C-alpha cells in the first residue's frame, strides 16, 4: 500500500510526518494482517482554498509550500526521505481546489492505472491509505465512506483534545484504522500550523515553546 495525507501545510511541521511514521509502523507491525508500506505522499492543497481560508497575510503560495515540505523531509532523517515525497498534482490542478475525497480516489486510480495496468510494474493492485488526524475525522464524515471503497483505506491518528466516541464506532462499522497512541499520550507533542502562524504574527512568551517545532529554512 501507499500512504497519502493532504492539507494546507501552511506551514509544514514535524507532526505531519510523525503521523505518517506512526501509520507505517502500525500497518507493518501491529495491524491484524501486516501491510507493506511502499511510499508516503504529502499533498498540499490548492492555493484557491488556502488563500480564501487564511487570507493574504498568512497564505503561503503552493509552490513555496511544496518546496518547504521537500526541505522538511530532507531535514528530518534519511529514513523518512527514503519513502516520503511531495505530490504536486493537487496544488497545481488547473481547475482549482479539489477536496480530499476525490483527490484520494483519483490518486488510487492513477497509481493503479499506471503501475499495474499500463506498465505492468506491479503485479497486484495498490491500496491507497488516506492518513488524517482525529480532528479531521470528526469534522469530515466522508473519511468513513472512503474506508469502504475498493483499494482504499483510512488511518486516523489520535490527537489530544478530540473526542473518540465517533472513531470507536467507525472502527467497528466501517473498518477505519485507528492509531490510538494509548501508550504515548502523556508525552505527545501537539502543535499546529495555526500556532506557528500565530507565533510569527505575534510572538509572545506564551507561544515561545512553538519555536522547537519550526523547521530552519
PDB file of C-alpha atoms in Angstrom:
ATOM      1  CA  UNK A   1       0.000   0.000   0.000  1.00  0.00           C
ATOM      2  CA  UNK A   2       0.930   3.670  -0.143  1.00  0.00           C
ATOM      3  CA  UNK A   3       0.011   6.435   2.296  1.00  0.00           C
ATOM      4  CA  UNK A   4      -1.462   9.796   1.330  1.00  0.00           C
ATOM      5  CA  UNK A   5      -2.025  12.806   3.543  1.00  0.00           C
ATOM      6  CA  UNK A   6      -3.496  16.106   2.388  1.00  0.00           C
ATOM      7  CA  UNK A   7      -3.749  19.551   3.942  1.00  0.00           C
ATOM      8  CA  UNK A   8      -2.679  23.156   3.692  1.00  0.00           C
ATOM      9  CA  UNK A   9       0.796  22.596   5.203  1.00  0.00           C
ATOM     10  CA  UNK A  10       0.840  26.334   5.812  1.00  0.00           C
ATOM     11  CA  UNK A  11       3.460  25.821   7.159  1.00  0.00           C
ATOM     12  CA  UNK A  12       4.546  22.198   7.415  1.00  0.00           C
ATOM     13  CA  UNK A  13       5.694  20.971  10.841  1.00  0.00           C
ATOM     14  CA  UNK A  14       7.075  17.719  12.349  1.00  0.00           C
ATOM     15  CA  UNK A  15       3.687  16.315  13.385  1.00  0.00           C
ATOM     16  CA  UNK A  16       2.707  15.961   9.731  1.00  0.00           C
ATOM     17  CA  UNK A  17       5.498  13.451   9.193  1.00  0.00           C
ATOM     18  CA  UNK A  18       5.143  11.856  12.604  1.00  0.00           C
ATOM     19  CA  UNK A  19       1.633  10.759  11.669  1.00  0.00           C
ATOM     20  CA  UNK A  20       2.929   9.078   8.511  1.00  0.00           C
ATOM     21  CA  UNK A  21       5.593   7.290  10.541  1.00  0.00           C
ATOM     22  CA  UNK A  22       3.042   6.111  13.095  1.00  0.00           C
ATOM     23  CA  UNK A  23       0.698   4.750  10.459  1.00  0.00           C
ATOM     24  CA  UNK A  24       3.529   2.953   8.651  1.00  0.00           C
ATOM     25  CA  UNK A  25       4.729   1.394  11.901  1.00  0.00           C
ATOM     26  CA  UNK A  26       1.216   0.291  12.809  1.00  0.00           C
ATOM     27  CA  UNK A  27       0.366  -1.206   9.423  1.00  0.00           C
ATOM     28  CA  UNK A  28       3.627  -3.108   9.123  1.00  0.00           C
ATOM     29  CA  UNK A  29       3.918  -4.366  12.706  1.00  0.00           C
ATOM     30  CA  UNK A  30       0.609  -4.114  14.590  1.00  0.00           C
ATOM     31  CA  UNK A  31      -2.179  -4.466  12.039  1.00  0.00           C
ATOM     32  CA  UNK A  32      -4.059  -7.759  12.143  1.00  0.00           C
ATOM     33  CA  UNK A  33      -2.749  -8.535   8.659  1.00  0.00           C
ATOM     34  CA  UNK A  34       0.587  -6.812   8.041  1.00  0.00           C
ATOM     35  CA  UNK A  35       0.639  -4.384   5.111  1.00  0.00           C
ATOM     36  CA  UNK A  36       3.843  -3.389   3.362  1.00  0.00           C
ATOM     37  CA  UNK A  37       4.026   0.402   3.022  1.00  0.00           C
ATOM     38  CA  UNK A  38       5.888   1.225  -0.185  1.00  0.00           C
ATOM     39  CA  UNK A  39       5.703   5.021  -0.046  1.00  0.00           C
ATOM     40  CA  UNK A  40       4.106   8.026   1.601  1.00  0.00           C
ATOM     41  CA  UNK A  41       2.860  11.125  -0.202  1.00  0.00           C
ATOM     42  CA  UNK A  42       2.281  14.632   1.142  1.00  0.00           C
ATOM     43  CA  UNK A  43      -0.219  16.550  -0.992  1.00  0.00           C
ATOM     44  CA  UNK A  44      -0.502  20.307  -0.302  1.00  0.00           C
ATOM     45  CA  UNK A  45      -3.907  21.835  -1.019  1.00  0.00           C
ATOM     46  CA  UNK A  46      -4.614  24.184  -3.925  1.00  0.00           C
ATOM     47  CA  UNK A  47      -3.970  27.911  -3.486  1.00  0.00           C
ATOM     48  CA  UNK A  48      -7.603  28.848  -4.132  1.00  0.00           C
ATOM     49  CA  UNK A  49      -8.674  27.104  -0.919  1.00  0.00           C
ATOM     50  CA  UNK A  50      -5.746  28.081   1.296  1.00  0.00           C
ATOM     51  CA  UNK A  51      -5.818  31.737   0.304  1.00  0.00           C
ATOM     52  CA  UNK A  52      -9.568  32.044   0.859  1.00  0.00           C
ATOM     53  CA  UNK A  53      -9.256  30.321   4.231  1.00  0.00           C
ATOM     54  CA  UNK A  54      -6.255  32.196   5.633  1.00  0.00           C
ATOM     55  CA  UNK A  55      -6.173  35.500   3.759  1.00  0.00           C
ATOM     56  CA  UNK A  56      -3.265  37.255   2.095  1.00  0.00           C
ATOM     57  CA  UNK A  57      -1.349  37.924   5.311  1.00  0.00           C
ATOM     58  CA  UNK A  58      -0.972  34.258   6.291  1.00  0.00           C
ATOM     59  CA  UNK A  59      -1.167  32.409   2.978  1.00  0.00           C
ATOM     60  CA  UNK A  60       1.952  30.716   1.578  1.00  0.00           C
ATOM     61  CA  UNK A  61       1.732  30.051  -2.203  1.00  0.00           C
ATOM     62  CA  UNK A  62       1.570  26.395  -3.199  1.00  0.00           C
ATOM     63  CA  UNK A  63       4.919  26.486  -4.984  1.00  0.00           C
ATOM     64  CA  UNK A  64       6.629  27.513  -1.757  1.00  0.00           C
ATOM     65  CA  UNK A  65       4.570  25.167   0.431  1.00  0.00           C
ATOM     66  CA  UNK A  66       5.693  22.255  -1.744  1.00  0.00           C
ATOM     67  CA  UNK A  67       9.305  23.394  -1.532  1.00  0.00           C
ATOM     68  CA  UNK A  68       9.072  23.775   2.248  1.00  0.00           C
ATOM     69  CA  UNK A  69       7.659  20.256   2.522  1.00  0.00           C
ATOM     70  CA  UNK A  70      10.514  18.861   0.428  1.00  0.00           C
ATOM     71  CA  UNK A  71      13.110  20.672   2.517  1.00  0.00           C
ATOM     72  CA  UNK A  72      11.459  19.490   5.725  1.00  0.00           C
ATOM     73  CA  UNK A  73      11.525  15.868   4.548  1.00  0.00           C
ATOM     74  CA  UNK A  74      15.223  16.168   3.758  1.00  0.00           C
ATOM     75  CA  UNK A  75      15.965  17.747   7.130  1.00  0.00           C
ATOM     76  CA  UNK A  76      14.146  15.037   9.101  1.00  0.00           C
ATOM     77  CA  UNK A  77      16.330  11.970   8.560  1.00  0.00           C
ATOM     78  CA  UNK A  78      17.466   9.688   5.713  1.00  0.00           C
ATOM     79  CA  UNK A  79      14.915   7.034   6.673  1.00  0.00           C
ATOM     80  CA  UNK A  80      11.953   9.360   6.096  1.00  0.00           C
ATOM     81  CA  UNK A  81      13.487  10.733   2.901  1.00  0.00           C
ATOM     82  CA  UNK A  82      13.734   7.180   1.547  1.00  0.00           C
ATOM     83  CA  UNK A  83       9.960   6.663   1.397  1.00  0.00           C
ATOM     84  CA  UNK A  84       8.122  10.012   1.752  1.00  0.00           C
ATOM     85  CA  UNK A  85       7.798  12.561  -1.042  1.00  0.00           C
ATOM     86  CA  UNK A  86       5.652  15.511  -2.117  1.00  0.00           C
ATOM     87  CA  UNK A  87       2.825  15.142  -4.626  1.00  0.00           C
ATOM     88  CA  UNK A  88       2.183  18.377  -6.556  1.00  0.00           C
ATOM     89  CA  UNK A  89      -0.851  17.255  -8.536  1.00  0.00           C
ATOM     90  CA  UNK A  90      -3.443  18.660  -6.139  1.00  0.00           C
ATOM     91  CA  UNK A  91      -1.754  22.037  -5.680  1.00  0.00           C
ATOM     92  CA  UNK A  92      -1.258  22.605  -9.421  1.00  0.00           C
ATOM     93  CA  UNK A  93      -4.636  21.349 -10.652  1.00  0.00           C
ATOM     94  CA  UNK A  94      -5.722  23.860 -13.344  1.00  0.00           C
ATOM     95  CA  UNK A  95      -9.401  23.835 -12.352  1.00  0.00           C
ATOM     96  CA  UNK A  96      -8.750  24.864  -8.761  1.00  0.00           C
ATOM     97  CA  UNK A  97      -9.497  23.253  -5.420  1.00  0.00           C
ATOM     98  CA  UNK A  98     -10.487  19.582  -5.169  1.00  0.00           C
ATOM     99  CA  UNK A  99     -11.474  18.080  -1.825  1.00  0.00           C
ATOM    100  CA  UNK A 100      -9.541  15.265  -0.161  1.00  0.00           C
ATOM    101  CA  UNK A 101     -12.014  12.537  -1.171  1.00  0.00           C
ATOM    102  CA  UNK A 102     -11.766  12.914  -4.952  1.00  0.00           C
ATOM    103  CA  UNK A 103      -8.023  13.574  -4.604  1.00  0.00           C
ATOM    104  CA  UNK A 104      -7.521  10.226  -2.875  1.00  0.00           C
ATOM    105  CA  UNK A 105      -9.763   8.379  -5.315  1.00  0.00           C
ATOM    106  CA  UNK A 106      -8.021   9.896  -8.345  1.00  0.00           C
ATOM    107  CA  UNK A 107      -4.634   9.096  -6.824  1.00  0.00           C
ATOM    108  CA  UNK A 108      -5.655   5.455  -6.381  1.00  0.00           C
ATOM    109  CA  UNK A 109      -6.869   5.273  -9.985  1.00  0.00           C
ATOM    110  CA  UNK A 110      -3.739   6.973 -11.340  1.00  0.00           C
ATOM    111  CA  UNK A 111      -1.304   4.708  -9.493  1.00  0.00           C
ATOM    112  CA  UNK A 112      -3.096   1.517 -10.420  1.00  0.00           C
ATOM    113  CA  UNK A 113      -3.759   2.615 -13.984  1.00  0.00           C
ATOM    114  CA  UNK A 114      -0.097   3.483 -14.483  1.00  0.00           C
ATOM    115  CA  UNK A 115       1.848   0.947 -12.422  1.00  0.00           C
ATOM    116  CA  UNK A 116      -0.432  -2.062 -12.818  1.00  0.00           C
ATOM    117  CA  UNK A 117      -2.489  -1.712 -15.994  1.00  0.00           C
ATOM    118  CA  UNK A 118      -0.212   0.214 -18.372  1.00  0.00           C
ATOM    119  CA  UNK A 119       3.374  -0.543 -17.404  1.00  0.00           C
ATOM    120  CA  UNK A 120       2.975  -3.830 -15.523  1.00  0.00           C
ATOM    121  CA  UNK A 121       5.478  -2.636 -12.932  1.00  0.00           C
ATOM    122  CA  UNK A 122       3.341  -4.127 -10.179  1.00  0.00           C
ATOM    123  CA  UNK A 123       1.640  -7.495 -10.372  1.00  0.00           C
ATOM    124  CA  UNK A 124      -1.080  -6.699  -7.840  1.00  0.00           C
ATOM    125  CA  UNK A 125      -3.196  -3.550  -7.342  1.00  0.00           C
ATOM    126  CA  UNK A 126      -2.090  -0.928  -4.824  1.00  0.00           C
ATOM    127  CA  UNK A 127      -4.206   0.126  -1.885  1.00  0.00           C
ATOM    128  CA  UNK A 128      -4.119   3.839  -1.023  1.00  0.00           C
ATOM    129  CA  UNK A 129      -4.400   4.617   2.685  1.00  0.00           C
ATOM    130  CA  UNK A 130      -5.637   8.112   3.473  1.00  0.00           C
ATOM    131  CA  UNK A 131      -3.977   9.411   6.656  1.00  0.00           C
ATOM    132  CA  UNK A 132      -5.505  12.109   8.839  1.00  0.00           C
ATOM    133  CA  UNK A 133      -5.765  13.249  12.434  1.00  0.00           C
ATOM    134  CA  UNK A 134      -8.686  12.649  14.765  1.00  0.00           C
ATOM    135  CA  UNK A 135      -9.729  16.305  14.436  1.00  0.00           C
ATOM    136  CA  UNK A 136     -10.153  15.954  10.662  1.00  0.00           C
ATOM    137  CA  UNK A 137     -12.021  12.670  11.008  1.00  0.00           C
ATOM    138  CA  UNK A 138     -14.502  14.140  13.489  1.00  0.00           C
ATOM    139  CA  UNK A 139     -15.487  17.004  11.200  1.00  0.00           C
ATOM    140  CA  UNK A 140     -15.384  15.197   7.838  1.00  0.00           C
ATOM    141  CA  UNK A 141     -17.822  12.293   7.631  1.00  0.00           C
ATOM    142  CA  UNK A 142     -16.603  11.356   4.151  1.00  0.00           C
ATOM    143  CA  UNK A 143     -13.468   9.787   5.646  1.00  0.00           C
ATOM    144  CA  UNK A 144     -15.598   6.908   6.879  1.00  0.00           C
ATOM    145  CA  UNK A 145     -17.155   6.432   3.428  1.00  0.00           C
ATOM    146  CA  UNK A 146     -13.725   6.313   1.801  1.00  0.00           C
ATOM    147  CA  UNK A 147     -12.694   3.408   4.017  1.00  0.00           C
ATOM    148  CA  UNK A 148     -15.368   1.248   2.385  1.00  0.00           C
ATOM    149  CA  UNK A 149     -14.180   1.824  -1.183  1.00  0.00           C
ATOM    150  CA  UNK A 150     -12.235  -0.658  -3.265  1.00  0.00           C
ATOM    151  CA  UNK A 151      -8.440  -0.466  -2.865  1.00  0.00           C
ATOM    152  CA  UNK A 152      -8.727   2.269  -0.257  1.00  0.00           C
ATOM    153  CA  UNK A 153      -8.383   2.522   3.498  1.00  0.00           C
ATOM    154  CA  UNK A 154      -8.311   5.311   6.056  1.00  0.00           C
ATOM    155  CA  UNK A 155      -5.953   5.565   9.011  1.00  0.00           C
ATOM    156  CA  UNK A 156      -6.819   8.064  11.733  1.00  0.00           C
ATOM    157  CA  UNK A 157      -4.225   9.167  14.290  1.00  0.00           C
ATOM    158  CA  UNK A 158      -5.239  10.247  17.789  1.00  0.00           C
ATOM    159  CA  UNK A 159      -4.982  13.937  18.606  1.00  0.00           C
ATOM    160  CA  UNK A 160      -5.282  15.350  22.105  1.00  0.00           C
ATOM    161  CA  UNK A 161      -8.460  17.213  22.935  1.00  0.00           C
ATOM    162  CA  UNK A 162     -10.775  15.496  20.446  1.00  0.00           C
ATOM    163  CA  UNK A 163     -13.489  13.027  21.417  1.00  0.00           C
ATOM    164  CA  UNK A 164     -13.152   9.379  20.428  1.00  0.00           C
ATOM    165  CA  UNK A 165     -16.747   8.177  20.526  1.00  0.00           C
ATOM    166  CA  UNK A 166     -17.247   8.543  16.781  1.00  0.00           C
ATOM    167  CA  UNK A 167     -13.967   6.893  15.784  1.00  0.00           C
ATOM    168  CA  UNK A 168     -14.546   3.941  18.101  1.00  0.00           C
ATOM    169  CA  UNK A 169     -17.917   3.326  16.447  1.00  0.00           C
ATOM    170  CA  UNK A 170     -16.418   3.710  12.991  1.00  0.00           C
ATOM    171  CA  UNK A 171     -13.649   1.171  13.606  1.00  0.00           C
ATOM    172  CA  UNK A 172     -16.331  -1.454  14.195  1.00  0.00           C
ATOM    173  CA  UNK A 173     -18.754  -0.424  11.450  1.00  0.00           C
ATOM    174  CA  UNK A 174     -16.593   0.703   8.527  1.00  0.00           C
ATOM    175  CA  UNK A 175     -13.117  -0.674   9.105  1.00  0.00           C
ATOM    176  CA  UNK A 176     -11.411   2.674   9.639  1.00  0.00           C
ATOM    177  CA  UNK A 177      -7.971   2.063  11.132  1.00  0.00           C
ATOM    178  CA  UNK A 178      -7.397   3.957  14.372  1.00  0.00           C
ATOM    179  CA  UNK A 179      -3.928   4.583  15.769  1.00  0.00           C
ATOM    180  CA  UNK A 180      -4.959   5.486  19.311  1.00  0.00           C
ATOM    181  CA  UNK A 181      -1.453   6.150  20.701  1.00  0.00           C
ATOM    182  CA  UNK A 182      -2.712   4.930  24.062  1.00  0.00           C
ATOM    183  CA  UNK A 183       0.821   4.296  25.342  1.00  0.00           C
ATOM    184  CA  UNK A 184       2.215   7.648  24.180  1.00  0.00           C
ATOM    185  CA  UNK A 185      -0.416  10.163  25.190  1.00  0.00           C
ATOM    186  CA  UNK A 186       1.430  11.588  28.178  1.00  0.00           C
ATOM    187  CA  UNK A 187       4.402  12.609  26.034  1.00  0.00           C
ATOM    188  CA  UNK A 188       2.789  13.687  22.765  1.00  0.00           C
ATOM    189  CA  UNK A 189       3.750  16.956  21.139  1.00  0.00           C
ATOM    190  CA  UNK A 190       0.706  18.880  19.977  1.00  0.00           C
ATOM    191  CA  UNK A 191       1.476  21.681  17.580  1.00  0.00           C
ATOM    192  CA  UNK A 192      -0.491  23.027  14.642  1.00  0.00           C
ATOM    193  CA  UNK A 193       0.188  25.208  11.633  1.00  0.00           C
ATOM    194  CA  UNK A 194      -2.192  27.738  13.185  1.00  0.00           C
ATOM    195  CA  UNK A 195       0.005  28.018  16.285  1.00  0.00           C
ATOM    196  CA  UNK A 196       3.106  28.516  14.143  1.00  0.00           C
ATOM    197  CA  UNK A 197       1.410  31.254  12.105  1.00  0.00           C
ATOM    198  CA  UNK A 198       0.304  32.972  15.312  1.00  0.00           C
ATOM    199  CA  UNK A 199       3.852  32.778  16.632  1.00  0.00           C
ATOM    200  CA  UNK A 200       5.233  34.636  13.615  1.00  0.00           C
ATOM    201  CA  UNK A 201       2.408  37.169  13.573  1.00  0.00           C
ATOM    202  CA  UNK A 202       2.535  37.934  17.291  1.00  0.00           C
ATOM    203  CA  UNK A 203       5.421  36.360  19.243  1.00  0.00           C
ATOM    204  CA  UNK A 204       4.728  36.255  22.986  1.00  0.00           C
ATOM    205  CA  UNK A 205       6.166  34.357  25.968  1.00  0.00           C
ATOM    206  CA  UNK A 206       3.033  32.190  25.879  1.00  0.00           C
ATOM    207  CA  UNK A 207       3.793  30.797  22.435  1.00  0.00           C
ATOM    208  CA  UNK A 208       7.599  30.717  22.579  1.00  0.00           C
ATOM    209  CA  UNK A 209       7.566  26.920  23.015  1.00  0.00           C
ATOM    210  CA  UNK A 210       6.384  26.678  19.400  1.00  0.00           C
ATOM    211  CA  UNK A 211       9.915  27.541  18.219  1.00  0.00           C
ATOM    212  CA  UNK A 212      11.163  23.986  18.613  1.00  0.00           C
ATOM    213  CA  UNK A 213       8.610  22.752  16.063  1.00  0.00           C
ATOM    214  CA  UNK A 214       9.647  25.193  13.330  1.00  0.00           C
ATOM    215  CA  UNK A 215      11.918  23.898  10.593  1.00  0.00           C
ATOM    216  CA  UNK A 216      15.007  26.037   9.888  1.00  0.00           C
ATOM    217  CA  UNK A 217      14.676  27.468   6.372  1.00  0.00           C
TER     218      UNK A 217
END
